[in-house]
Short mmCIF file of C-alpha atoms in Angstrom, two decimals:
data_model
loop_
_atom_site.label_atom_id
_atom_site.label_comp_id
_atom_site.label_asym_id
_atom_site.label_seq_id
_atom_site.Cartn_x
_atom_site.Cartn_y
_atom_site.Cartn_z
CA MET M 1 -29.52 -25.80 -13.29
CA SER M 2 -30.20 -25.90 -17.38
CA GLU M 3 -27.00 -28.13 -17.76
CA TYR M 4 -28.25 -30.99 -15.20
CA PHE M 5 -31.79 -31.17 -16.50
CA THR M 6 -30.65 -31.55 -19.80
CA VAL M 7 -27.92 -34.15 -18.91
CA GLU M 8 -30.59 -35.98 -16.79
CA THR M 9 -33.15 -35.96 -19.58
CA MET M 10 -30.28 -37.36 -22.48
CA THR M 11 -29.26 -40.32 -20.11
CA LYS M 12 -32.91 -41.18 -19.95
CA ILE M 13 -33.81 -40.47 -23.21
CA CYS M 14 -30.45 -42.79 -24.60
CA PHE M 15 -30.71 -45.80 -22.03
CA ASP M 16 -33.06 -45.22 -19.66
CA GLU M 17 -31.23 -43.98 -16.74
CA PRO M 18 -30.55 -40.70 -15.40
CA PHE M 19 -27.38 -39.69 -13.93
CA GLY M 20 -28.49 -37.65 -11.12
CA CYS M 21 -27.69 -34.21 -11.95
CA LEU M 22 -30.91 -32.72 -10.70
CA ASP M 23 -30.47 -34.74 -6.86
CA ILE M 24 -26.76 -34.95 -6.42
CA ASP M 25 -24.43 -31.77 -7.67
CA GLY M 26 -22.66 -32.53 -10.47
CA GLY M 27 -24.48 -35.95 -10.84
CA ARG M 28 -23.15 -40.10 -9.59
CA HIS M 29 -20.24 -39.57 -12.92
CA ASP M 30 -18.81 -35.91 -13.02
CA THR M 31 -20.73 -36.05 -16.28
CA LEU M 32 -21.53 -32.62 -16.94
CA GLN M 33 -17.80 -31.39 -16.54
CA THR M 34 -16.62 -34.27 -19.49
CA VAL M 35 -19.26 -32.80 -22.09
CA GLN M 36 -18.64 -29.43 -21.51
CA ARG M 37 -14.45 -29.82 -22.30
CA ILE M 38 -15.53 -31.86 -24.96
CA VAL M 39 -17.86 -29.57 -26.55
CA MET M 40 -15.06 -26.75 -25.93
CA TRP M 41 -12.22 -28.96 -28.23
CA GLY M 42 -15.46 -29.60 -30.48
CA GLU M 43 -15.83 -25.77 -30.97
CA ILE M 44 -12.18 -24.97 -31.21
CA THR M 45 -11.26 -27.91 -33.68
CA ALA M 46 -14.58 -27.50 -36.10
CA ASN M 47 -13.61 -23.35 -36.39
CA VAL M 48 -9.26 -24.10 -36.70
CA PRO M 49 -9.06 -28.03 -38.59
CA LEU M 50 -4.89 -26.97 -38.02
CA MET M 51 -6.67 -28.18 -34.51
CA GLN M 52 -7.40 -31.67 -35.80
CA HIS M 53 -3.69 -32.79 -36.67
CA LEU M 54 -2.40 -31.22 -33.54
CA LEU M 55 -4.73 -33.11 -31.32
CA SER M 56 -3.95 -35.96 -33.35
CA TRP M 57 -0.59 -36.56 -32.23
CA ALA M 58 0.00 -38.60 -28.48
CA LEU M 59 2.79 -36.16 -27.48
CA ILE M 60 0.63 -32.68 -28.01
CA PHE M 61 -2.26 -34.58 -26.86
CA ASN M 62 -1.55 -35.54 -23.71
CA THR M 63 0.83 -32.46 -22.54
CA LEU M 64 -2.19 -30.11 -23.27
CA GLU M 65 -5.05 -31.96 -21.70
CA TYR M 66 -3.95 -34.92 -20.22
CA SER M 67 -6.96 -34.28 -17.58
CA LEU M 68 -9.57 -34.29 -20.43
CA ALA M 69 -7.92 -37.84 -21.79
CA ARG M 70 -8.49 -39.19 -18.54
CA GLU M 71 -11.82 -38.09 -18.20
CA LEU M 72 -12.69 -39.52 -21.81
CA SER M 73 -11.20 -42.43 -20.66
CA LYS M 74 -13.63 -42.40 -17.64
CA PHE M 75 -17.05 -41.89 -19.96
CA ASN M 76 -16.15 -44.11 -22.48
CA SER M 77 -15.48 -46.78 -19.75
CA LEU M 78 -19.53 -45.64 -17.99
CA ALA M 79 -20.43 -45.95 -21.73
CA LYS M 80 -19.05 -49.57 -22.35
CA ARG M 81 -20.54 -50.52 -18.76
CA ILE M 82 -23.82 -49.37 -19.66
CA VAL M 83 -24.36 -51.36 -22.94
CA VAL M 84 -22.17 -54.59 -21.81
CA LYS M 85 -24.78 -54.38 -19.05
CA ARG M 86 -28.04 -54.01 -21.20
CA PHE M 87 -26.65 -56.73 -23.46
CA SER M 88 -26.50 -59.13 -20.63
CA GLU M 89 -30.37 -58.73 -19.96
CA VAL M 90 -30.98 -59.43 -23.64
CA GLY M 91 -28.62 -60.65 -24.94
CA ASP M 92 -26.97 -60.10 -28.83
CA LEU M 93 -30.24 -59.09 -30.94
CA THR M 94 -27.97 -59.41 -33.70
CA THR M 95 -28.26 -62.72 -33.96
CA THR M 96 -31.98 -62.84 -33.36
CA ASN M 97 -35.09 -61.68 -34.74
CA VAL M 98 -36.15 -61.04 -31.07
CA LYS M 99 -36.87 -57.07 -30.25
CA SER M 100 -36.43 -55.91 -26.93
CA ASP M 101 -39.26 -53.46 -25.50
CA LYS M 102 -38.66 -53.10 -21.80
CA HIS M 103 -36.96 -49.30 -21.45
CA GLY M 104 -38.08 -47.14 -25.03
CA ASP M 105 -35.07 -45.60 -25.03
CA MET M 106 -32.44 -44.95 -27.96
CA LEU M 107 -30.31 -47.68 -26.93
CA GLU M 108 -32.62 -50.18 -27.29
CA GLY M 109 -33.88 -48.60 -30.32
CA PHE M 110 -29.83 -49.10 -31.25
CA MET M 111 -30.11 -52.98 -30.31
CA ASN M 112 -33.47 -53.37 -32.09
CA ARG M 113 -31.87 -52.33 -35.52
CA GLY M 114 -28.96 -54.86 -35.34
CA PHE M 115 -26.27 -52.59 -33.86
CA SER M 116 -23.18 -54.54 -32.28
CA GLN M 117 -22.17 -54.32 -29.11
CA ARG M 118 -19.14 -52.63 -30.02
CA LEU M 119 -21.42 -50.17 -32.17
CA CYS M 120 -23.52 -49.55 -28.85
CA GLU M 121 -20.63 -48.55 -27.15
CA LEU M 122 -19.30 -45.62 -29.76
CA GLN M 123 -23.42 -44.52 -29.90
CA VAL M 124 -23.49 -43.91 -26.22
CA PRO M 125 -20.88 -40.98 -25.91
CA VAL M 126 -22.50 -39.42 -29.07
CA GLN M 127 -25.76 -39.22 -27.95
CA LEU M 128 -24.19 -37.51 -24.39
CA THR M 129 -22.05 -35.21 -26.31
CA THR M 130 -24.71 -33.79 -28.60
CA GLY M 131 -27.44 -33.35 -27.49
CA THR M 132 -26.88 -31.88 -23.61
CA GLU M 133 -24.59 -29.20 -23.61
CA THR M 134 -25.73 -27.47 -26.74
CA THR M 135 -29.38 -27.77 -25.54
CA ALA M 136 -28.90 -26.18 -22.17
CA THR M 137 -26.78 -23.21 -23.78
CA ALA M 138 -30.43 -22.90 -26.06
CA ILE M 139 -32.30 -22.95 -23.15
CA ARG M 140 -30.39 -20.46 -20.98
CA SER M 141 -30.08 -17.92 -23.72
CA THR M 142 -33.59 -18.55 -25.04
CA LEU M 143 -35.41 -18.21 -21.12
CA LEU M 144 -32.86 -14.71 -21.05
CA HIS M 145 -34.85 -13.05 -24.00
CA ILE M 146 -37.83 -14.13 -22.65
CA ILE M 147 -37.59 -12.69 -19.18
CA THR M 148 -35.63 -9.31 -20.21
CA PRO M 149 -38.58 -7.72 -22.14
CA PRO M 150 -41.91 -8.28 -19.65
CA GLU M 151 -44.08 -8.00 -22.99
CA VAL M 152 -43.01 -11.24 -24.62
CA TYR M 153 -42.94 -12.82 -20.86
CA ARG M 154 -46.92 -12.52 -20.48
CA LYS M 155 -47.70 -13.23 -24.19
CA LEU M 156 -45.95 -16.38 -23.76
CA LYS M 157 -47.15 -17.08 -20.27
CA ASP M 158 -50.95 -16.18 -21.36
CA GLU M 159 -50.66 -18.86 -25.15
CA ILE M 160 -49.60 -21.60 -22.42
CA ASP M 161 -52.15 -20.74 -19.62
CA ASP M 162 -54.61 -20.45 -22.26
CA ALA M 163 -53.76 -23.29 -24.31
CA ILE M 164 -54.11 -25.25 -21.02
CA ALA M 165 -57.30 -23.90 -20.16
CA ASN M 166 -58.62 -24.89 -23.44
CA GLY M 167 -56.82 -28.29 -23.53
CA LYS M 168 -55.15 -27.84 -26.48
CA ILE M 169 -51.90 -29.57 -24.51
CA SER M 170 -51.96 -32.04 -22.35
CA SER M 171 -49.08 -33.20 -19.59
CA PRO M 172 -46.58 -33.36 -20.72
CA ILE M 173 -47.27 -31.18 -23.67
CA LYS M 174 -46.80 -33.03 -27.17
CA PHE M 175 -45.12 -31.63 -30.12
CA ARG M 176 -47.64 -32.04 -32.35
CA GLU M 177 -49.52 -29.70 -29.60
CA ALA M 178 -46.71 -27.31 -29.29
CA LYS M 179 -46.23 -26.70 -32.91
CA GLU M 180 -50.13 -25.24 -32.64
CA LEU M 181 -49.00 -22.57 -30.36
CA PRO M 182 -47.70 -19.84 -32.69
CA TYR M 183 -46.17 -17.43 -29.84
CA VAL M 184 -44.61 -20.40 -28.25
CA VAL M 185 -43.19 -21.84 -31.74
CA ALA M 186 -41.77 -17.93 -32.71
CA VAL M 187 -39.89 -17.67 -29.15
CA VAL M 188 -37.95 -21.05 -29.93
CA TYR M 189 -36.96 -20.16 -33.33
CA GLU M 190 -36.28 -16.54 -32.46
CA GLY M 191 -34.13 -17.93 -29.39
CA LEU M 192 -32.26 -19.97 -31.51
CA ARG M 193 -31.09 -17.66 -34.03
CA MET M 194 -30.46 -15.06 -31.67
CA HIS M 195 -27.83 -17.41 -29.55
CA PRO M 196 -27.20 -20.60 -32.64
CA PRO M 197 -25.92 -23.40 -29.71
CA PHE M 198 -23.34 -24.48 -31.83
CA SER M 199 -20.55 -22.02 -33.57
CA GLY M 200 -18.82 -24.79 -34.98
CA LEU M 201 -18.32 -24.04 -39.22
CA LEU M 202 -19.64 -27.75 -40.13
CA MET M 203 -16.94 -28.18 -42.59
CA LYS M 204 -17.78 -30.14 -45.82
CA LEU M 205 -16.11 -31.21 -48.54
CA VAL M 206 -16.46 -30.55 -52.31
CA PRO M 207 -17.55 -33.38 -54.32
CA PRO M 208 -14.29 -34.03 -57.27
CA GLU M 209 -16.34 -32.52 -59.97
CA GLY M 210 -17.01 -29.30 -57.88
CA TYR M 211 -20.33 -27.40 -57.90
CA THR M 212 -22.02 -24.49 -59.02
CA TYR M 213 -23.88 -22.23 -57.87
CA SER M 214 -27.30 -21.01 -59.34
CA ASP M 215 -25.55 -17.35 -59.80
CA GLY M 216 -22.98 -19.17 -62.17
CA ARG M 217 -20.52 -18.72 -59.29
CA PHE M 218 -17.76 -22.38 -59.45
CA ILE M 219 -16.04 -24.01 -56.16
CA PRO M 220 -13.49 -26.06 -57.56
CA GLY M 221 -13.57 -30.25 -56.32
CA GLY M 222 -11.97 -31.00 -52.52
CA THR M 223 -12.73 -27.25 -51.79
CA ILE M 224 -13.24 -27.74 -47.74
CA ILE M 225 -15.92 -25.12 -47.42
CA GLY M 226 -18.08 -24.35 -43.62
CA GLN M 227 -20.88 -22.07 -42.32
CA ASN M 228 -21.00 -18.59 -40.12
CA THR M 229 -23.84 -19.74 -38.51
CA TRP M 230 -23.72 -16.70 -36.17
CA ASP M 231 -23.24 -14.26 -39.59
CA ALA M 232 -25.74 -15.73 -41.38
CA MET M 233 -28.78 -15.16 -38.01
CA ARG M 234 -27.67 -12.27 -37.99
CA ASP M 235 -27.62 -11.00 -41.59
CA PRO M 236 -29.77 -8.00 -42.66
CA GLU M 237 -30.56 -9.57 -45.95
CA ILE M 238 -32.64 -12.15 -44.39
CA PHE M 239 -33.54 -11.07 -41.26
CA SER M 240 -34.31 -7.17 -41.61
CA ASP M 241 -31.87 -4.06 -40.32
CA ASP M 242 -33.46 -5.32 -37.31
CA ALA M 243 -31.39 -8.56 -37.11
CA ASN M 244 -29.80 -7.46 -33.92
CA ILE M 245 -32.84 -7.89 -32.16
CA PHE M 246 -35.13 -10.33 -30.72
CA ARG M 247 -38.46 -9.83 -32.18
CA LEU M 248 -40.77 -12.37 -32.69
CA ASP M 249 -42.89 -10.59 -35.02
CA ARG M 250 -40.41 -11.73 -37.94
CA PHE M 251 -41.32 -15.96 -37.56
CA ILE M 252 -45.14 -14.93 -36.39
CA LYS M 253 -45.47 -13.60 -39.56
CA ALA M 254 -43.61 -15.75 -42.01
CA ALA M 255 -45.40 -18.97 -39.90
CA SER M 256 -48.52 -16.80 -41.53
CA GLU M 257 -47.66 -16.06 -45.27
CA LEU M 258 -46.50 -20.23 -45.54
#
């Protein structure tokens, strides 16, 4: 359900056209299955750089993941149809000073900033794959940690109920209003810490001149480095000896010390 919700949310935000995942199991375009497989291969290639080279070989790609190649083709075709339809409505804004305000979505924002039709076609799939499966993972894992200890669920519910009763939040809640709810903020932060939604190493290339850390360690230029988010989020030196425990006080206390 969380995955259907995030696909619906992102398609509405991206191009004002929900895919119907909450109405039809899987939605009208089988978007969820394609996104899941893209994210899976994204995680693999992010952690095993060799796989990037292997997947670039058309023969191996078609042999190992021919069905994924077909799904990607359908995915890109869908994005193209959406963008072509939008450009046919308002025209190419790269040659005019006219701004569109009909939809209020990300695609309209791209167009108003002068993105070409081709660039918009490339951006739409990116928005879908980066904001659906990972967000759903964060929602599921955080909900699990909320409902497991009854006192966490009770305190969270009490804070939200109190904010509603005192007119502190509107419907739908605004980001600035949510930031004023310390327990809600702590739940979000601790949920993301306990289960980071993306485990890729997010490789970076050290510039040619190299880089020197404050403690004197030197990293030669051209070195590929990555971060192990899971390990960092469970590091006892950062989050104390109970780093493997869902404990909201660590963020509530940190916020009070700022």
